[in-house]
Short mmCIF file of C-alpha atoms in Angstrom, two decimals:
data_model
loop_
_atom_site.label_atom_id
_atom_site.label_comp_id
_atom_site.label_asym_id
_atom_site.label_seq_id
_atom_site.Cartn_x
_atom_site.Cartn_y
_atom_site.Cartn_z
CA MET A 1 -111.91 -115.39 -98.76
CA ASP A 2 -108.75 -115.30 -96.61
CA LEU A 3 -107.37 -112.21 -94.87
CA PHE A 4 -104.84 -111.42 -97.63
CA ASP A 5 -107.53 -111.48 -100.31
CA TRP A 6 -109.83 -109.28 -98.22
CA LEU A 7 -107.09 -106.75 -97.50
CA ASN A 8 -106.48 -106.32 -101.21
CA THR A 9 -110.13 -105.91 -102.20
CA PRO A 10 -111.15 -102.31 -103.03
CA ALA A 11 -112.48 -100.18 -100.17
CA PHE A 12 -113.45 -97.36 -102.57
CA GLU A 13 -112.25 -95.65 -105.73
CA LEU A 14 -110.07 -92.55 -105.94
CA LEU A 15 -109.59 -90.80 -109.28
CA GLY A 16 -111.10 -93.81 -110.98
CA LYS A 17 -108.71 -96.31 -109.40
CA PRO A 18 -109.54 -98.78 -106.60
CA VAL A 19 -108.04 -98.23 -103.16
CA PRO A 20 -107.56 -101.61 -101.42
CA PHE A 21 -108.18 -101.92 -97.70
CA SER A 22 -104.48 -102.70 -97.15
CA ASP A 23 -103.46 -99.43 -98.80
CA LEU A 24 -106.14 -97.47 -96.93
CA PHE A 25 -105.50 -98.85 -93.44
CA GLY A 26 -101.73 -98.98 -93.95
CA ASN A 27 -101.56 -95.31 -94.83
CA LEU A 28 -103.94 -94.34 -92.04
CA CYS A 29 -101.51 -96.09 -89.68
CA ALA A 30 -98.64 -94.19 -91.30
CA LEU A 31 -100.42 -90.88 -90.68
CA ALA A 32 -101.18 -91.92 -87.09
CA THR A 33 -97.51 -92.79 -86.67
CA VAL A 34 -96.51 -89.25 -87.61
CA VAL A 35 -99.01 -87.72 -85.18
CA LEU A 36 -97.87 -89.99 -82.34
CA ALA A 37 -94.19 -89.42 -83.11
CA LEU A 38 -94.68 -85.65 -83.05
CA ARG A 39 -96.11 -86.13 -79.55
CA ARG A 40 -93.19 -88.44 -78.70
CA ASN A 41 -95.66 -91.21 -77.87
CA ILE A 42 -94.09 -94.68 -77.75
CA LEU A 43 -97.21 -96.12 -79.43
CA SER A 44 -95.92 -94.63 -82.68
CA TRP A 45 -93.65 -97.67 -83.09
CA PRO A 46 -96.22 -100.51 -82.90
CA VAL A 47 -98.59 -98.46 -85.06
CA GLN A 48 -95.82 -98.05 -87.64
CA ILE A 49 -95.14 -101.79 -87.61
CA LEU A 50 -98.83 -102.54 -88.23
CA GLY A 51 -98.97 -99.97 -91.02
CA SER A 52 -95.90 -101.42 -92.72
CA ILE A 53 -97.36 -104.93 -92.61
CA LEU A 54 -100.50 -103.64 -94.34
CA LEU A 55 -98.49 -101.64 -96.90
CA PHE A 56 -96.36 -104.73 -97.57
CA SER A 57 -99.54 -106.53 -98.57
CA ALA A 58 -100.62 -103.60 -100.76
CA SER A 59 -97.22 -103.39 -102.47
CA VAL A 60 -97.10 -107.12 -103.22
CA SER A 61 -100.59 -106.91 -104.68
CA ALA A 62 -99.53 -103.93 -106.87
CA GLY A 63 -96.38 -105.70 -108.10
CA LEU A 64 -93.99 -103.27 -106.35
CA GLY A 65 -91.34 -105.61 -105.00
CA GLY A 66 -88.97 -102.81 -104.02
CA ASN A 67 -91.59 -100.98 -102.03
CA ALA A 68 -92.59 -104.25 -100.36
CA SER A 69 -88.94 -104.81 -99.38
CA ARG A 70 -88.86 -101.27 -98.02
CA GLN A 71 -91.69 -102.11 -95.64
CA VAL A 72 -89.66 -105.02 -94.26
CA VAL A 73 -86.75 -102.67 -93.56
CA ILE A 74 -89.10 -100.18 -91.88
CA ILE A 75 -90.52 -102.95 -89.66
CA VAL A 76 -87.01 -103.97 -88.54
CA ALA A 77 -86.06 -100.33 -87.90
CA ALA A 78 -89.30 -99.72 -85.99
CA VAL A 79 -88.63 -102.69 -83.71
CA TRP A 80 -85.18 -101.24 -82.96
CA GLY A 81 -86.61 -97.75 -82.45
CA TRP A 82 -89.28 -99.10 -80.12
CA THR A 83 -86.63 -100.67 -77.88
CA GLN A 84 -84.60 -97.43 -77.88
CA TRP A 85 -87.59 -95.30 -76.89
CA ARG A 86 -88.45 -97.71 -74.07
CA LYS A 87 -84.91 -97.30 -72.75
CA SER A 88 -85.20 -93.51 -73.12
CA GLN A 89 -88.21 -93.48 -70.80
CA GLN A 90 -85.84 -94.19 -67.92
CA THR A 91 -82.69 -92.46 -69.11
CA SER A 92 -81.95 -89.08 -70.67
CA GLY A 93 -80.01 -88.55 -73.86
CA GLU A 94 -79.40 -86.04 -76.60
CA VAL A 95 -78.53 -86.26 -80.30
CA VAL A 96 -76.45 -83.52 -81.89
CA VAL A 97 -77.89 -82.39 -85.21
CA ARG A 98 -75.26 -81.52 -87.81
CA TRP A 99 -74.58 -81.12 -91.50
CA ALA A 100 -72.63 -83.98 -93.08
CA SER A 101 -69.03 -83.63 -94.19
CA TRP A 102 -68.27 -83.71 -97.92
CA LYS A 103 -66.87 -87.22 -97.46
CA GLU A 104 -70.10 -88.37 -95.84
CA ARG A 105 -72.15 -86.75 -98.59
CA GLY A 106 -70.06 -88.55 -101.19
CA LEU A 107 -70.57 -91.88 -99.45
CA LEU A 108 -74.33 -91.33 -99.17
CA LEU A 109 -74.56 -90.42 -102.85
CA ALA A 110 -72.45 -93.42 -103.86
CA ALA A 111 -74.65 -95.71 -101.77
CA LEU A 112 -77.75 -94.30 -103.46
CA LEU A 113 -76.40 -94.68 -106.99
CA ILE A 114 -74.69 -98.07 -106.63
CA GLY A 115 -77.40 -99.51 -104.41
CA THR A 116 -80.20 -98.41 -106.75
CA ALA A 117 -78.42 -99.79 -109.81
CA ALA A 118 -77.67 -103.13 -108.12
CA PHE A 119 -81.07 -103.66 -106.53
CA GLY A 120 -82.85 -102.42 -109.65
CA TRP A 121 -80.99 -105.07 -111.66
CA VAL A 122 -82.05 -107.73 -109.15
CA LEU A 123 -85.69 -106.65 -109.37
CA ALA A 124 -85.53 -106.60 -113.17
CA GLN A 125 -83.87 -110.02 -113.43
CA GLY A 126 -86.34 -111.57 -111.02
CA GLY A 127 -89.36 -109.92 -112.63
CA TRP A 128 -90.37 -108.63 -109.20
CA SER A 129 -91.27 -105.12 -110.28
CA TRP A 130 -92.84 -103.59 -113.39
CA ASN A 131 -90.68 -100.46 -112.89
CA PRO A 132 -87.55 -101.82 -111.20
CA TYR A 133 -85.17 -98.86 -110.96
CA PRO A 134 -87.52 -96.24 -109.48
CA ASP A 135 -88.88 -99.01 -107.25
CA ALA A 136 -85.32 -99.87 -106.22
CA TYR A 137 -84.54 -96.24 -105.45
CA ILE A 138 -87.44 -96.05 -103.01
CA PHE A 139 -86.00 -99.03 -101.16
CA ILE A 140 -82.34 -97.97 -101.23
CA GLY A 141 -83.24 -94.34 -100.57
CA SER A 142 -85.20 -95.36 -97.48
CA VAL A 143 -82.26 -97.41 -96.17
CA VAL A 144 -79.79 -94.56 -96.76
CA ALA A 145 -82.18 -92.02 -95.22
CA MET A 146 -82.67 -94.15 -92.10
CA TYR A 147 -78.90 -94.55 -91.75
CA ALA A 148 -78.34 -90.80 -92.11
CA GLN A 149 -81.18 -90.13 -89.68
CA GLY A 150 -79.51 -92.41 -87.15
CA ARG A 151 -76.33 -90.38 -87.59
CA ALA A 152 -78.36 -87.17 -87.01
CA ILE A 153 -77.27 -85.76 -90.35
CA VAL A 154 -79.47 -82.97 -91.73
CA GLU A 155 -79.07 -84.33 -95.27
CA PHE A 156 -81.29 -87.30 -94.48
CA TRP A 157 -84.25 -85.00 -95.14
CA PHE A 158 -83.02 -84.44 -98.71
CA VAL A 159 -82.94 -88.20 -99.26
CA TRP A 160 -86.50 -88.58 -97.95
CA LEU A 161 -87.53 -85.67 -100.18
CA ALA A 162 -86.18 -87.49 -103.23
CA VAL A 163 -87.86 -90.73 -102.10
CA ASP A 164 -91.21 -88.94 -101.91
CA LEU A 165 -90.74 -87.29 -105.31
CA VAL A 166 -90.17 -90.74 -106.85
CA GLY A 167 -92.75 -92.49 -104.68
CA ILE A 168 -95.70 -90.24 -105.58
CA PRO A 169 -95.80 -90.95 -109.36
CA LEU A 170 -94.74 -94.58 -108.87
CA ALA A 171 -97.53 -95.28 -106.39
CA VAL A 172 -100.14 -93.61 -108.61
CA ALA A 173 -98.90 -95.44 -111.71
CA GLY A 174 -99.01 -98.72 -109.78
CA GLY A 175 -102.64 -98.10 -108.87
CA LEU A 176 -101.96 -97.11 -105.24
CA VAL A 177 -103.53 -93.67 -105.57
CA PHE A 178 -104.16 -93.30 -101.86
CA SER A 179 -100.50 -94.04 -101.15
CA GLY A 180 -99.56 -91.34 -103.65
CA ALA A 181 -101.76 -88.84 -101.81
CA VAL A 182 -100.15 -89.77 -98.49
CA TYR A 183 -96.68 -89.44 -100.06
CA LEU A 184 -97.70 -85.89 -101.02
CA PHE A 185 -98.64 -85.18 -97.41
CA PHE A 186 -95.34 -86.58 -96.20
CA LEU A 187 -93.55 -84.42 -98.78
CA VAL A 188 -94.82 -81.31 -97.00
CA MET A 189 -93.75 -82.72 -93.62
CA VAL A 190 -90.27 -83.50 -94.97
CA VAL A 191 -89.84 -79.88 -96.06
CA VAL A 192 -90.92 -78.71 -92.60
CA GLY A 193 -88.52 -81.19 -90.98
CA LEU A 194 -85.64 -80.10 -93.22
CA ILE A 195 -86.13 -76.46 -92.26
CA ASP A 196 -86.35 -77.36 -88.57
CA TRP A 197 -83.21 -79.54 -88.55
CA ALA A 198 -81.28 -76.95 -90.57
CA LYS A 199 -82.06 -74.39 -87.88
CA ARG A 200 -80.99 -76.87 -85.21
CA SER A 201 -77.77 -77.88 -86.97
CA LYS A 202 -75.76 -76.34 -84.10
CA GLN A 203 -78.25 -77.34 -81.46
CA THR A 204 -79.57 -80.63 -80.08
CA ILE A 205 -82.70 -82.65 -80.54
CA SER A 206 -83.79 -84.20 -77.29
CA ALA A 207 -84.65 -87.72 -76.34
CA PRO A 208 -88.33 -88.53 -76.99
CA HIS A 209 -89.46 -87.48 -73.52
CA ARG A 210 -87.47 -84.25 -73.21
CA PRO A 211 -87.74 -80.87 -74.98
CA ALA A 212 -84.95 -79.81 -77.30
CA THR A 213 -82.24 -77.65 -75.78
CA ASP A 214 -79.47 -75.53 -77.25
CA ILE A 215 -75.86 -76.60 -76.87
CA GLY A 216 -74.05 -74.26 -74.57
CA ARG A 217 -77.18 -72.64 -73.24
CA ASP A 218 -77.25 -72.15 -69.48
CA PRO A 219 -80.17 -74.26 -68.20
CA GLU A 220 -81.02 -71.44 -65.80
CA ASP A 221 -81.56 -68.97 -68.68
#
C-alpha cells in the first residue's frame, strides 16, 4: 500500500460515513493553522501548506475536483504569505481595514458569478466533479475572498461565509463528514472575524508581530 492509498483509508466513522486519514489530519492541520495564526506565529504557514496537501488528497479521493483545485490555490497563497510574514519580522507595517466601494462590490460579485459559471462548466465537461457548480463556487469563492482579504476589504468575510455555507453540505454529501464539521467551526470564526473587522473598518490591523492600533490615536495615550 503506497502513501496515497493509506491516506485515503478510513481512520474512523462519523455519522455512519468513513473519515479518511487525509481528511482527518488535513483538517487538524487547518485547525492548528487558525490557532497559530491567531497567535501570529509564522509556523501557521507551513502547517497550512501541509494541511492543504492532505486535503487535496482527500478531495481527489472524494471526486471533488473544485475543492482539490482550491487547495492548490491555498498552497500558493500560503507560500506567498509565509514570505511576507518573514519580512514582517524585521520590518513594521500596517494594513488599513475598510469597506469596499460599490464598484469594488460589483466587481467581486461579477467575478463570483462569472467565475463560478465558467469553472463549473469546465468541471462538468471534464467530469471532474459530481456536483460541479457548488464545487466551482468553493474554488472561485476562495480565490475572490483571498483577493479581497489582500485588499483589506471587510466584505471578504461575507465571501468566506458563503463559501462555508456551500462547503458544509457539499463536504458531507461527498462523504467528507469531518471536513463538514470543520467547515461549521470555521463558520463561527468567520462571523467573529466579520464583526471584528467591521468594528475596525476605520482602524488598522497590525503586522503579524505588532498589536493593532487606531488611526489617528496618539501613541502616548
